Short mmCIF file of C-alpha atoms in Angstrom, two decimals:
data_model
loop_
_atom_site.label_atom_id
_atom_site.label_comp_id
_atom_site.label_asym_id
_atom_site.label_seq_id
_atom_site.Cartn_x
_atom_site.Cartn_y
_atom_site.Cartn_z
CA MET A 465 -0.48 21.14 16.58
CA LYS A 466 0.48 18.79 13.77
CA LYS A 467 1.21 20.07 10.31
CA ILE A 468 -0.51 18.54 7.32
CA ASN A 469 1.87 16.42 5.26
CA LYS A 470 3.16 18.66 2.49
CA SER A 471 3.48 15.81 0.01
CA ILE A 472 -0.21 15.00 0.38
CA TYR A 473 -1.22 18.61 -0.09
CA GLY A 474 1.11 18.91 -3.04
CA VAL A 475 -0.81 16.19 -4.80
CA LEU A 476 -4.28 17.15 -3.69
CA LEU A 477 -3.89 20.78 -4.65
CA THR A 478 -2.33 20.17 -8.06
CA GLY A 479 -3.87 22.42 -10.68
CA LEU A 480 -5.70 20.78 -13.56
CA THR A 481 -3.25 22.27 -16.01
CA LEU A 482 -0.74 19.76 -14.64
CA PHE A 483 -3.07 16.83 -15.05
CA ALA A 484 -3.82 15.52 -18.54
CA MET A 485 -7.46 14.52 -18.49
CA THR A 486 -10.06 15.12 -21.16
CA SER A 487 -13.44 16.50 -20.21
CA CYS A 488 -15.95 13.91 -19.10
CA ILE A 489 -18.40 15.45 -21.53
CA ASP A 490 -16.08 14.18 -24.23
CA GLU A 491 -17.40 10.75 -23.27
CA ALA A 492 -21.03 11.63 -23.98
CA GLU A 493 -21.20 8.88 -26.58
CA PRO A 494 -18.95 6.00 -27.74
CA ARG A 495 -15.95 6.95 -29.83
CA ASN A 496 -14.15 4.94 -32.51
CA GLY A 497 -13.41 1.44 -31.26
CA ALA A 498 -16.04 1.62 -28.56
CA VAL A 499 -18.85 -0.85 -28.14
CA THR A 500 -21.81 0.15 -30.29
CA GLN A 501 -25.51 -0.27 -29.73
CA ASP A 502 -25.80 -2.73 -32.65
CA MET A 503 -22.96 -4.85 -31.31
CA LEU A 504 -24.55 -5.00 -27.90
CA GLY A 505 -27.98 -5.69 -29.27
CA ARG A 506 -26.65 -8.77 -31.04
CA SER A 507 -24.85 -10.08 -28.00
CA ALA A 508 -26.66 -10.82 -24.75
CA THR A 509 -23.28 -11.63 -23.22
CA ALA A 510 -21.89 -8.20 -24.12
CA THR A 511 -24.90 -6.46 -22.59
CA ALA A 512 -24.65 -8.54 -19.42
CA SER A 513 -20.96 -7.66 -19.20
CA LEU A 514 -21.80 -3.96 -19.37
CA VAL A 515 -24.38 -4.42 -16.64
CA ASN A 516 -21.87 -6.21 -14.43
CA GLY A 517 -19.58 -3.25 -14.89
CA LEU A 518 -22.04 -0.87 -13.23
CA PRO A 519 -21.51 -2.02 -9.63
CA ALA A 520 -17.84 -2.73 -10.38
CA TYR A 521 -17.17 0.87 -11.41
CA GLY A 522 -18.41 2.20 -8.08
CA LYS A 523 -15.65 0.43 -6.17
CA SER A 524 -12.91 1.03 -8.75
CA VAL A 525 -9.83 3.17 -8.13
CA TRP A 526 -9.51 6.22 -10.36
CA ASN A 527 -5.72 6.41 -10.10
CA THR A 528 -3.59 4.34 -7.73
CA ARG A 529 -1.16 7.25 -7.38
CA TYR A 530 -3.86 9.11 -5.49
CA HIS A 531 -5.07 7.07 -2.54
CA TRP A 532 -8.18 9.20 -2.05
CA THR A 533 -9.68 8.17 -5.41
CA TYR A 534 -11.27 4.83 -4.51
CA GLY A 535 -14.61 5.48 -6.18
CA THR A 536 -18.04 5.87 -4.62
CA PRO A 537 -16.98 5.28 -0.98
CA ALA A 538 -14.35 8.01 -1.36
CA LEU A 539 -17.11 10.39 -2.42
CA MET A 540 -19.12 9.30 0.62
CA ARG A 541 -16.15 10.20 2.81
CA ILE A 542 -15.67 13.55 1.06
CA ARG A 543 -19.25 14.48 1.89
CA ASP A 544 -18.92 13.23 5.47
CA VAL A 545 -15.86 15.32 6.32
CA MET A 546 -17.64 18.43 4.99
CA ALA A 547 -20.29 18.23 7.73
CA ASP A 548 -19.87 18.43 11.52
CA ASP A 549 -20.93 15.01 12.78
CA TYR A 550 -17.87 13.24 11.30
CA VAL A 551 -14.43 14.07 12.67
CA VAL A 552 -11.05 12.74 11.56
CA VAL A 553 -8.02 12.87 13.83
CA ASP A 554 -5.53 15.42 12.54
CA HIS A 555 -2.68 13.42 11.04
CA ASP A 556 -0.16 13.56 8.20
CA TYR A 557 -1.86 10.54 6.59
CA ASN A 558 -5.25 12.21 6.33
CA GLN A 559 -5.84 12.11 2.59
CA PHE A 560 -9.10 14.05 2.82
CA SER A 561 -7.79 17.14 4.60
CA PRO A 562 -8.64 19.68 1.85
CA TRP A 563 -12.36 18.94 2.04
CA ALA A 564 -12.37 19.27 5.83
CA ALA A 565 -10.19 22.37 5.69
CA THR A 566 -12.17 23.82 2.74
CA VAL A 567 -8.96 24.33 0.76
CA ALA A 568 -8.62 24.20 -3.05
CA LEU A 569 -12.31 23.60 -3.74
CA GLY A 570 -12.30 25.82 -6.82
CA PRO A 571 -12.62 24.64 -10.44
CA SER A 572 -8.91 24.38 -11.22
CA TYR A 573 -7.81 21.64 -8.83
CA LEU A 574 -7.30 17.91 -9.16
CA ILE A 575 -9.55 16.99 -6.24
CA GLY A 576 -12.52 18.50 -8.04
CA GLN A 577 -11.64 16.66 -11.25
CA PHE A 578 -11.88 13.32 -9.46
CA VAL A 579 -15.41 14.02 -8.21
CA TYR A 580 -16.68 15.33 -11.54
CA THR A 581 -15.03 12.62 -13.64
CA HIS A 582 -16.22 9.80 -11.41
CA TYR A 583 -19.85 10.79 -11.75
CA TYR A 584 -19.82 11.43 -15.49
CA SER A 585 -17.90 8.23 -16.17
CA TYR A 586 -20.56 6.39 -14.21
CA VAL A 587 -23.27 8.14 -16.24
CA PHE A 588 -21.43 7.15 -19.42
CA SER A 589 -21.47 3.50 -18.32
CA ALA A 590 -25.20 3.70 -17.59
CA ASN A 591 -25.80 5.36 -20.95
CA LEU A 592 -24.13 2.43 -22.71
CA VAL A 593 -26.50 0.00 -21.02
CA ILE A 594 -29.56 2.11 -21.86
CA ALA A 595 -28.44 2.46 -25.48
CA ALA A 596 -27.80 -1.27 -25.77
CA VAL A 597 -31.38 -2.37 -25.11
CA ASN A 598 -34.25 -1.85 -27.52
CA PRO A 599 -37.35 -2.36 -25.32
CA GLU A 600 -39.43 -3.41 -28.32
CA LYS A 601 -37.14 -6.33 -29.14
CA ALA A 602 -35.58 -7.09 -25.78
CA THR A 603 -35.92 -10.27 -23.75
CA LYS A 604 -37.30 -10.09 -20.24
CA GLU A 605 -33.82 -10.16 -18.75
CA GLN A 606 -32.64 -7.40 -21.10
CA LEU A 607 -35.58 -5.27 -19.99
CA GLY A 608 -34.31 -5.77 -16.45
CA TYR A 609 -30.90 -4.55 -17.62
CA LEU A 610 -32.56 -1.48 -19.09
CA GLY A 611 -34.16 -0.79 -15.72
CA LEU A 612 -30.72 -1.03 -14.09
CA GLY A 613 -29.27 1.44 -16.58
CA TYR A 614 -31.96 3.98 -15.77
CA ALA A 615 -31.61 3.40 -12.02
CA TYR A 616 -27.83 3.91 -12.05
CA ARG A 617 -28.06 6.99 -14.24
CA ALA A 618 -30.72 8.49 -11.98
CA ALA A 619 -28.77 7.70 -8.80
CA ASN A 620 -25.63 9.39 -10.08
CA TYR A 621 -27.43 12.46 -11.39
CA LEU A 622 -29.31 12.76 -8.10
CA ASP A 623 -26.01 12.83 -6.22
CA MET A 624 -24.54 15.36 -8.64
CA ALA A 625 -27.63 17.55 -8.60
CA ARG A 626 -27.57 17.76 -4.82
CA MET A 627 -23.84 18.45 -4.69
CA TYR A 628 -23.51 20.97 -7.54
CA GLU A 629 -26.83 22.82 -7.27
CA PHE A 630 -26.08 26.32 -6.01
CA LEU A 631 -28.18 27.26 -3.02
CA PRO A 632 -27.97 30.52 -1.01
CA THR A 633 -25.47 30.66 1.86
CA ASP A 634 -24.52 33.14 4.55
CA ILE A 635 -21.47 34.02 2.45
CA ASN A 636 -23.38 34.47 -0.81
CA PRO A 637 -27.12 34.97 -0.27
CA ALA A 638 -27.44 36.64 -3.70
CA CYS A 639 -26.13 33.52 -5.48
CA THR A 640 -23.87 35.43 -7.87
CA ASN A 641 -20.53 34.16 -9.11
CA GLU A 642 -17.31 36.06 -9.82
CA GLN A 643 -18.67 37.11 -13.23
CA GLY A 644 -21.82 38.51 -11.65
CA TYR A 645 -24.03 35.73 -13.02
CA ASN A 646 -26.87 34.42 -10.87
CA VAL A 647 -26.32 30.66 -10.50
CA LYS A 648 -29.11 29.90 -8.04
CA ASN A 649 -30.59 26.41 -8.53
CA LEU A 650 -28.28 25.52 -11.42
CA THR A 651 -27.03 21.91 -11.31
CA VAL A 652 -24.92 20.18 -13.99
CA PRO A 653 -25.21 19.47 -17.73
CA ILE A 654 -27.37 16.48 -18.63
CA VAL A 655 -25.64 13.92 -20.84
CA THR A 656 -27.90 11.19 -22.19
CA ASP A 657 -27.35 8.11 -24.33
CA THR A 658 -28.63 10.02 -27.38
CA LEU A 659 -26.73 13.29 -26.94
CA SER A 660 -24.51 14.05 -29.94
CA GLU A 661 -20.94 15.22 -29.57
CA LYS A 662 -21.87 18.57 -31.10
CA ALA A 663 -24.66 19.07 -28.59
CA SER A 664 -22.36 18.09 -25.73
CA ARG A 665 -20.14 21.04 -26.68
CA ASN A 666 -22.98 23.46 -26.02
CA ASN A 667 -24.72 21.86 -23.06
CA PRO A 668 -25.75 24.30 -20.30
CA ARG A 669 -26.20 23.54 -16.63
CA ALA A 670 -29.68 22.17 -16.02
CA THR A 671 -31.95 24.07 -13.66
CA HIS A 672 -33.32 22.34 -10.59
CA GLU A 673 -36.65 21.82 -12.31
CA GLU A 674 -35.09 20.45 -15.52
CA MET A 675 -32.90 18.07 -13.56
CA PHE A 676 -35.79 16.95 -11.37
CA LYS A 677 -37.94 16.07 -14.39
CA PHE A 678 -35.06 14.22 -16.03
CA ILE A 679 -34.29 12.12 -12.95
CA GLU A 680 -37.97 11.47 -12.31
CA SER A 681 -38.35 10.22 -15.89
CA ASP A 682 -35.36 7.89 -15.47
CA LEU A 683 -36.76 6.51 -12.24
CA ASN A 684 -40.17 6.00 -13.83
CA ASN A 685 -38.46 3.95 -16.52
CA ALA A 686 -36.42 2.11 -13.90
CA GLU A 687 -39.61 1.28 -12.01
CA LYS A 688 -41.20 0.02 -15.22
CA TYR A 689 -38.37 -2.24 -16.35
CA ILE A 690 -36.41 -3.33 -13.28
CA VAL A 691 -39.13 -5.77 -12.20
CA ASN A 692 -37.97 -7.98 -15.08
CA LEU A 693 -34.60 -8.53 -13.45
CA ALA A 694 -34.17 -12.13 -12.25
CA SER A 695 -31.86 -11.23 -9.36
CA ASN A 696 -30.26 -8.24 -7.67
CA ASN A 697 -27.09 -10.29 -7.11
CA ASN A 698 -27.22 -10.34 -3.33
CA ASN A 699 -28.11 -6.65 -3.00
CA THR A 700 -25.24 -5.43 -5.19
CA LEU A 701 -27.75 -4.26 -7.83
CA PRO A 702 -30.75 -2.00 -7.26
CA ASN A 703 -34.21 -3.58 -7.33
CA LEU A 704 -37.73 -2.15 -7.15
CA ALA A 705 -37.41 -1.31 -3.44
CA VAL A 706 -34.23 0.66 -4.19
CA VAL A 707 -35.92 2.51 -7.05
CA TYR A 708 -38.67 3.52 -4.61
CA GLY A 709 -35.95 4.63 -2.21
CA LEU A 710 -34.30 6.74 -4.90
CA LYS A 711 -37.68 8.32 -5.61
CA ALA A 712 -38.08 9.12 -1.92
CA ARG A 713 -34.69 10.87 -1.97
CA LEU A 714 -35.59 12.72 -5.17
CA TYR A 715 -38.92 14.00 -3.86
CA MET A 716 -37.32 15.19 -0.62
CA TRP A 717 -34.80 17.16 -2.70
CA ASN A 718 -37.70 18.66 -4.64
CA GLU A 719 -39.66 19.38 -1.42
CA ASP A 720 -42.57 17.25 -2.59
CA TYR A 721 -43.21 15.81 0.84
CA ALA A 722 -46.36 13.87 0.02
CA GLN A 723 -44.57 11.93 -2.72
CA ALA A 724 -41.46 11.48 -0.55
CA LYS A 725 -43.56 10.04 2.26
CA ASP A 726 -45.43 7.68 -0.05
CA TYR A 727 -42.33 6.35 -1.79
CA ALA A 728 -40.40 5.93 1.45
CA ARG A 729 -43.25 3.74 2.70
CA LYS A 730 -43.31 1.82 -0.60
CA ALA A 731 -39.57 1.19 -0.23
CA ILE A 732 -40.05 -0.08 3.34
CA ASP A 733 -42.93 -2.36 2.41
CA THR A 734 -41.32 -3.69 -0.78
CA TYR A 735 -38.03 -4.39 0.99
CA GLY A 736 -39.94 -6.26 3.66
CA LYS A 737 -37.15 -6.70 6.19
CA ALA A 738 -36.60 -5.15 9.60
CA PRO A 739 -33.88 -2.59 10.33
CA MET A 740 -30.55 -3.84 11.66
CA SER A 741 -30.62 -5.03 15.25
CA GLU A 742 -28.20 -4.08 18.01
CA GLU A 743 -26.62 -7.52 17.82
CA GLN A 744 -26.05 -7.22 14.07
CA ALA A 745 -24.78 -3.64 14.14
CA THR A 746 -22.30 -4.10 16.98
CA ASP A 747 -20.97 -7.53 16.03
CA VAL A 748 -17.16 -7.34 15.94
CA LYS A 749 -16.95 -9.64 12.91
CA LYS A 750 -19.96 -8.57 10.82
CA GLY A 751 -20.89 -5.12 12.11
CA PHE A 752 -21.66 -2.90 9.11
CA ASN A 753 -19.79 -5.07 6.66
CA ASP A 754 -22.63 -7.49 5.87
CA ILE A 755 -24.43 -6.52 2.66
CA SER A 756 -27.27 -8.93 3.35
CA LYS A 757 -28.59 -6.52 5.98
CA TRP A 758 -29.03 -3.61 3.54
CA MET A 759 -31.30 -2.71 0.63
CA TRP A 760 -28.35 -1.93 -1.63
CA GLY A 761 -24.61 -1.99 -1.17
CA ALA A 762 -21.24 -2.69 -2.74
CA GLN A 763 -19.33 -5.89 -2.10
CA TYR A 764 -15.56 -5.99 -2.46
CA THR A 765 -13.93 -9.25 -3.51
CA SER A 766 -10.35 -10.45 -3.36
CA GLU A 767 -10.11 -9.82 -7.11
CA ASP A 768 -10.83 -6.11 -6.88
CA VAL A 769 -7.87 -3.80 -7.48
CA ALA A 770 -8.92 -1.77 -4.45
CA VAL A 771 -8.58 -4.84 -2.22
CA LYS A 772 -5.29 -5.91 -3.79
CA THR A 773 -3.77 -2.52 -2.97
CA GLY A 774 -4.48 -3.19 0.70
CA ILE A 775 -5.00 0.45 1.57
CA ILE A 776 -6.93 2.19 -1.24
CA ASN A 777 -10.42 1.11 -0.23
CA PHE A 778 -13.32 1.69 2.13
CA THR A 779 -12.11 -0.47 5.04
CA SER A 780 -8.68 1.13 5.05
CA PHE A 781 -10.17 4.57 5.60
CA ALA A 782 -13.37 3.77 7.52
CA SER A 783 -12.30 1.11 10.02
CA ASN A 784 -10.28 2.24 13.01
CA GLU A 785 -9.67 -1.37 14.06
CA THR A 786 -6.97 -2.34 11.59
CA SER A 787 -3.20 -2.61 11.73
CA PHE A 788 -2.60 -1.96 8.01
CA GLY A 789 -4.98 0.77 6.82
CA TYR A 790 -5.01 4.53 6.85
CA ALA A 791 -7.42 4.93 9.77
CA GLY A 792 -5.65 2.31 11.84
CA ASN A 793 -2.38 4.16 11.48
CA GLY A 794 -3.38 7.66 12.49
CA PRO A 795 -6.33 9.54 10.96
CA MET A 796 -8.98 7.69 12.95
CA ASN A 797 -12.65 8.49 12.59
CA MET A 798 -14.74 9.98 15.39
CA ILE A 799 -18.22 11.32 15.89
CA GLY A 800 -18.43 15.02 16.76
CA LYS A 801 -18.49 15.46 20.53
CA ALA A 802 -21.64 17.61 20.41
CA PHE A 803 -23.46 14.87 18.53
CA TYR A 804 -22.25 12.14 20.87
CA ASP A 805 -23.29 14.08 23.96
CA ARG A 806 -26.79 14.58 22.58
CA ILE A 807 -27.44 10.85 22.07
CA SER A 808 -29.37 9.30 24.94
CA ASP A 809 -27.46 6.74 27.01
CA THR A 810 -30.40 4.39 26.55
CA ASP A 811 -29.95 4.41 22.77
CA TRP A 812 -27.80 1.37 21.90
CA ARG A 813 -26.38 3.18 18.85
CA LYS A 814 -24.27 5.27 21.22
CA THR A 815 -22.09 2.23 21.87
CA MET A 816 -20.85 2.38 18.27
CA TRP A 817 -18.42 5.08 19.38
CA LYS A 818 -15.86 4.86 22.16
CA ALA A 819 -17.25 6.23 25.40
CA PRO A 820 -15.17 8.63 27.54
CA ASP A 821 -13.25 7.11 30.45
CA GLY A 822 -15.50 6.59 33.43
CA SER A 823 -18.70 6.69 31.38
CA PRO A 824 -21.35 4.08 32.26
CA LEU A 825 -21.30 3.15 28.57
CA GLU A 826 -17.58 2.32 28.60
CA ALA A 827 -18.24 -1.33 29.48
CA LYS A 828 -20.75 -1.66 26.63
CA ASN A 829 -18.25 -0.86 23.88
CA LYS A 830 -17.20 -3.95 21.93
CA TYR A 831 -13.71 -4.15 20.45
CA ILE A 832 -11.97 -6.58 18.12
CA ASP A 833 -9.50 -8.75 20.01
CA GLY A 834 -6.05 -7.67 18.80
CA SER A 835 -4.05 -9.57 21.41
CA LYS A 836 -2.52 -11.89 18.79
CA HIS A 837 -0.51 -8.92 17.55
CA LYS A 838 -0.35 -7.16 20.92
CA ILE A 839 -2.84 -4.48 19.90
CA ASP A 840 -5.30 -3.10 22.43
CA PHE A 841 -7.90 -1.32 20.33
CA LYS A 842 -9.60 0.10 23.39
CA LYS A 843 -6.42 1.99 24.23
CA LYS A 844 -5.56 2.74 20.62
CA LEU A 845 -8.86 4.41 19.68
CA PRO A 846 -9.47 8.03 20.65
CA THR A 847 -12.49 8.98 22.74
CA TYR A 848 -15.55 9.12 20.45
CA GLY A 849 -13.67 6.86 17.99
CA SER A 850 -15.85 4.84 15.61
CA LEU A 851 -16.62 1.17 16.19
CA LYS A 852 -19.20 1.10 13.41
CA PHE A 853 -17.41 -0.26 10.36
CA ARG A 854 -15.61 -3.51 11.16
CA PRO A 855 -13.09 -5.16 8.82
CA ASN A 856 -14.39 -8.28 7.10
CA GLU A 857 -14.55 -11.25 9.49
CA GLY A 858 -13.14 -9.00 12.18
CA ASN A 859 -9.73 -9.59 10.61
CA TYR A 860 -7.69 -6.52 11.51
CA ALA A 861 -4.28 -7.67 10.25
CA GLU A 862 -4.66 -9.35 6.84
CA SER A 863 -5.75 -6.71 4.36
CA GLN A 864 -6.77 -9.16 1.64
CA ILE A 865 -9.37 -10.63 4.00
CA ALA A 866 -10.25 -7.49 5.94
CA CYS A 867 -10.89 -5.35 2.87
CA ALA A 868 -13.06 -7.92 1.06
CA SER A 869 -15.84 -6.15 2.87
CA ALA A 870 -18.98 -4.23 1.94
CA TYR A 871 -20.30 -0.70 2.31
CA PRO A 872 -23.94 0.48 2.26
CA LEU A 873 -25.52 2.49 -0.54
CA MET A 874 -29.07 2.40 0.84
CA ARG A 875 -30.53 1.03 4.06
CA VAL A 876 -34.18 0.72 4.94
CA GLU A 877 -33.58 2.81 8.08
CA GLU A 878 -33.14 5.89 5.87
CA MET A 879 -36.64 5.38 4.51
CA TYR A 880 -38.16 5.48 8.00
CA PHE A 881 -36.55 8.86 8.59
CA ILE A 882 -37.58 10.24 5.20
CA GLU A 883 -41.13 9.14 5.92
CA ALA A 884 -41.05 10.79 9.35
CA GLU A 885 -39.62 14.10 8.14
CA ALA A 886 -41.98 14.30 5.18
CA ALA A 887 -44.98 13.53 7.40
CA GLU A 888 -43.92 16.17 9.93
CA ARG A 889 -43.59 18.80 7.22
CA ILE A 890 -47.10 17.93 6.00
CA ALA A 891 -48.77 17.84 9.41
CA ALA A 892 -47.09 18.77 12.69
CA GLY A 893 -46.94 15.93 15.16
CA THR A 894 -47.42 13.11 12.67
CA GLY A 895 -43.75 12.77 11.81
CA ILE A 896 -42.53 12.88 15.39
CA ALA A 897 -45.04 10.12 16.18
CA LEU A 898 -43.47 8.00 13.43
CA LEU A 899 -40.02 8.75 14.81
CA GLU A 900 -41.03 7.69 18.31
CA LYS A 901 -42.50 4.48 16.94
CA PHE A 902 -39.27 3.66 15.05
CA MET A 903 -36.97 4.55 17.94
CA LYS A 904 -38.89 2.55 20.53
CA ALA A 905 -39.16 -0.48 18.28
CA TYR A 906 -35.59 -0.57 16.99
CA ARG A 907 -33.18 1.80 18.75
CA ASP A 908 -34.19 3.03 22.21
CA LYS A 909 -37.09 1.51 24.12
CA SER A 910 -37.08 4.50 26.49
CA TYR A 911 -37.19 7.12 23.76
CA THR A 912 -39.62 10.01 24.18
CA TYR A 913 -39.44 13.28 22.28
CA THR A 914 -39.43 16.28 24.61
CA GLY A 915 -37.98 18.96 22.36
CA THR A 916 -39.45 21.98 20.56
CA ASP A 917 -38.16 21.45 17.00
CA ALA A 918 -39.47 18.19 15.57
CA ILE A 919 -37.70 18.52 12.21
CA ASP A 920 -34.39 19.13 13.93
CA GLU A 921 -34.91 16.04 16.09
CA ILE A 922 -35.80 13.83 13.14
CA LEU A 923 -32.77 14.98 11.17
CA PHE A 924 -30.52 14.54 14.21
CA GLN A 925 -31.63 10.95 14.74
CA LYS A 926 -31.26 10.31 11.02
CA ARG A 927 -27.69 11.61 11.05
CA ILE A 928 -26.82 9.38 14.00
CA GLU A 929 -28.33 6.41 12.20
CA LEU A 930 -26.54 7.04 8.89
CA TRP A 931 -23.26 8.34 10.30
CA GLY A 932 -20.34 7.60 7.99
CA GLU A 933 -22.54 6.64 5.04
CA GLY A 934 -22.10 9.87 3.07
CA LEU A 935 -25.68 11.09 3.50
CA SER A 936 -25.63 13.81 6.20
CA PHE A 937 -24.24 16.27 3.65
CA PHE A 938 -27.45 16.13 1.63
CA ASP A 939 -29.67 16.92 4.61
CA VAL A 940 -27.45 19.74 5.83
CA LYS A 941 -27.53 21.38 2.42
CA ARG A 942 -31.20 20.69 1.65
CA ALA A 943 -32.57 21.77 5.04
CA ASN A 944 -30.25 24.79 5.33
CA LEU A 945 -28.67 23.52 8.55
CA SER A 946 -25.74 25.27 10.19
CA VAL A 947 -22.44 23.48 10.61
CA THR A 948 -20.90 24.01 14.04
CA ARG A 949 -17.42 22.64 14.57
CA GLY A 950 -16.11 25.24 16.98
CA TYR A 951 -17.36 25.03 20.58
CA PRO A 952 -15.88 24.37 24.04
CA ASP A 953 -14.24 20.90 24.22
CA THR A 954 -14.78 20.27 20.49
CA ASN A 955 -12.81 17.35 19.06
CA PHE A 956 -12.33 19.07 15.70
CA PHE A 957 -8.80 20.02 14.69
CA GLU A 958 -8.20 23.73 15.27
CA GLU A 959 -7.91 24.67 11.59
CA TRP A 960 -11.20 22.94 10.73
CA ARG A 961 -13.39 24.60 13.38
CA PHE A 962 -15.70 26.47 11.04
CA ASN A 963 -19.12 27.66 12.17
CA THR A 964 -21.74 28.72 9.64
CA ASN A 965 -25.10 30.43 9.74
CA GLY A 966 -27.11 27.98 7.65
CA ARG A 967 -25.73 25.72 4.90
CA PRO A 968 -21.98 26.10 4.35
CA ALA A 969 -20.72 27.76 1.18
CA TRP A 970 -18.37 24.82 0.59
CA MET A 971 -21.32 22.49 -0.04
CA ASN A 972 -21.90 24.13 -3.44
CA PHE A 973 -19.39 22.15 -5.53
CA CYS A 974 -17.63 23.82 -8.46
CA ILE A 975 -17.64 22.38 -11.98
CA VAL A 976 -14.07 21.79 -13.18
CA ASN A 977 -12.28 24.13 -15.59
CA LEU A 978 -11.90 21.47 -18.24
CA GLU A 979 -15.67 21.35 -18.57
CA GLU A 980 -15.80 25.12 -18.93
CA ASN A 981 -13.13 24.96 -21.64
CA ASP A 982 -14.83 22.21 -23.65
CA ASN A 983 -18.40 23.32 -23.10
CA PRO A 984 -18.83 27.11 -23.63
CA ALA A 985 -22.41 26.96 -22.34
CA VAL A 986 -20.98 26.46 -18.84
CA LYS A 987 -18.23 29.08 -19.02
CA GLY A 988 -18.92 32.10 -16.86
CA LYS A 989 -21.81 30.28 -15.17
CA ASN A 990 -19.85 28.19 -12.70
CA ASN A 991 -20.36 28.26 -8.95
CA PRO A 992 -18.09 30.69 -7.10
CA ASP A 993 -15.02 29.25 -5.40
CA PRO A 994 -15.94 28.59 -1.72
CA SER A 995 -12.40 27.87 -0.55
CA ARG A 996 -11.58 29.29 2.87
CA ALA A 997 -14.73 31.39 2.93
CA TYR A 998 -14.84 31.10 6.75
CA LYS A 999 -12.32 31.70 9.49
CA PRO A 1000 -11.79 29.02 12.13
CA TRP A 1001 -13.51 29.49 15.49
CA LYS A 1002 -11.18 30.48 18.31
#
């Protein structure tokens, strides 16, 4: 058994007292020297620059000293390794070990500060855009900018709400923290563009209902204004279809299945394009790196700091078929064996992971040709290794080309699954009929549902579809699913083989200590530390 690299753990587990960072709530409004609303209102160029910064921030690197801080895709990976469908080969270079091992997830560690700061900094950027536009005096394009500000703020709060909301677990069904306070359904403090500094110092965690109403209001405003936007910049900015998609996600979180179903269908119809085909998804040069095939995504360019680093970016960690990145040099990505075995051999999606030797699917796997550098990716990848996320242009050796890639933030396929689950929860049989229709049309012509748990089947197929896109976490937590990593022939590392009865305790994220210190309304009302709450399966 390999040992985790001590230098990596030494960094990841650093206490916040050793890291000088002010609370993100300190950034609730512009400080001296910051851009002001009046300045922005007088300058269309300044407002447009702020808007352009919204997608740019998502792919920015928090701190180049810490290679696991490459923005939104790093958060996607954090959520992925906390479930049981995404496996990473045990290796000294695995920068995301603590989240898989459920180590140091409490409020006093650096890894938690990155998550919390990223989201609130993103909210701060969205708040600047919202504050910069007066809808009564704005041009049509500025109204579109306002819609973007609301959409980005809503999207980030929706992620935070679903990650930080405390829900009952097998470890803590009573939902009480170490101080004996009941934290059930508490999310995070709401920081708006109009919140004063004084108010930010006494800003309690919003309840589920308060947060839902706030996000719904933002999305209503986004829906109202975003139609004025001239372009979504080749899918790098949200548009009306994406706003509908965000509403579908929101209503699923709130268990309003009728609304979730309706908005998922609106997103599908407004987007107006078919799901990715087998040819597109398995292409060795453009497979899951082509933003034109998605509703919303992020596009790296050669000018991005993340690309210039060569290794602190999505491709480095997500693509096994590289010679320069993290994944390509050890901690490769795999699908959980139990999930792979459950996929039908007639489902073409199964070929996006390396088949076992002797499998009839082995010949259907497509690999990048690495012969120029004497690399045989078929031999290099582990069984069940991912072939989903290809480096840009299929270039496995030149990082500046390979990493100028894209990653998905929303795909229309997700909307089909939301629609199906919501329909099934409203009326038994209707959702599974929608699933069968989708599967036969786009994924498996031979698909027929023969199980006894329709919701479980819909969520399973959804997790296969969206594997590696940071979304399974939300369904596991919302639907109270068990995580099962320990079983005969599992491909999970021994120390990560945790089995839970229902949602895992580690999916209730802790608010960082710095927030508690600067905002007394949060102190004593934090989520309990879930670190190492379970023992590995033997």
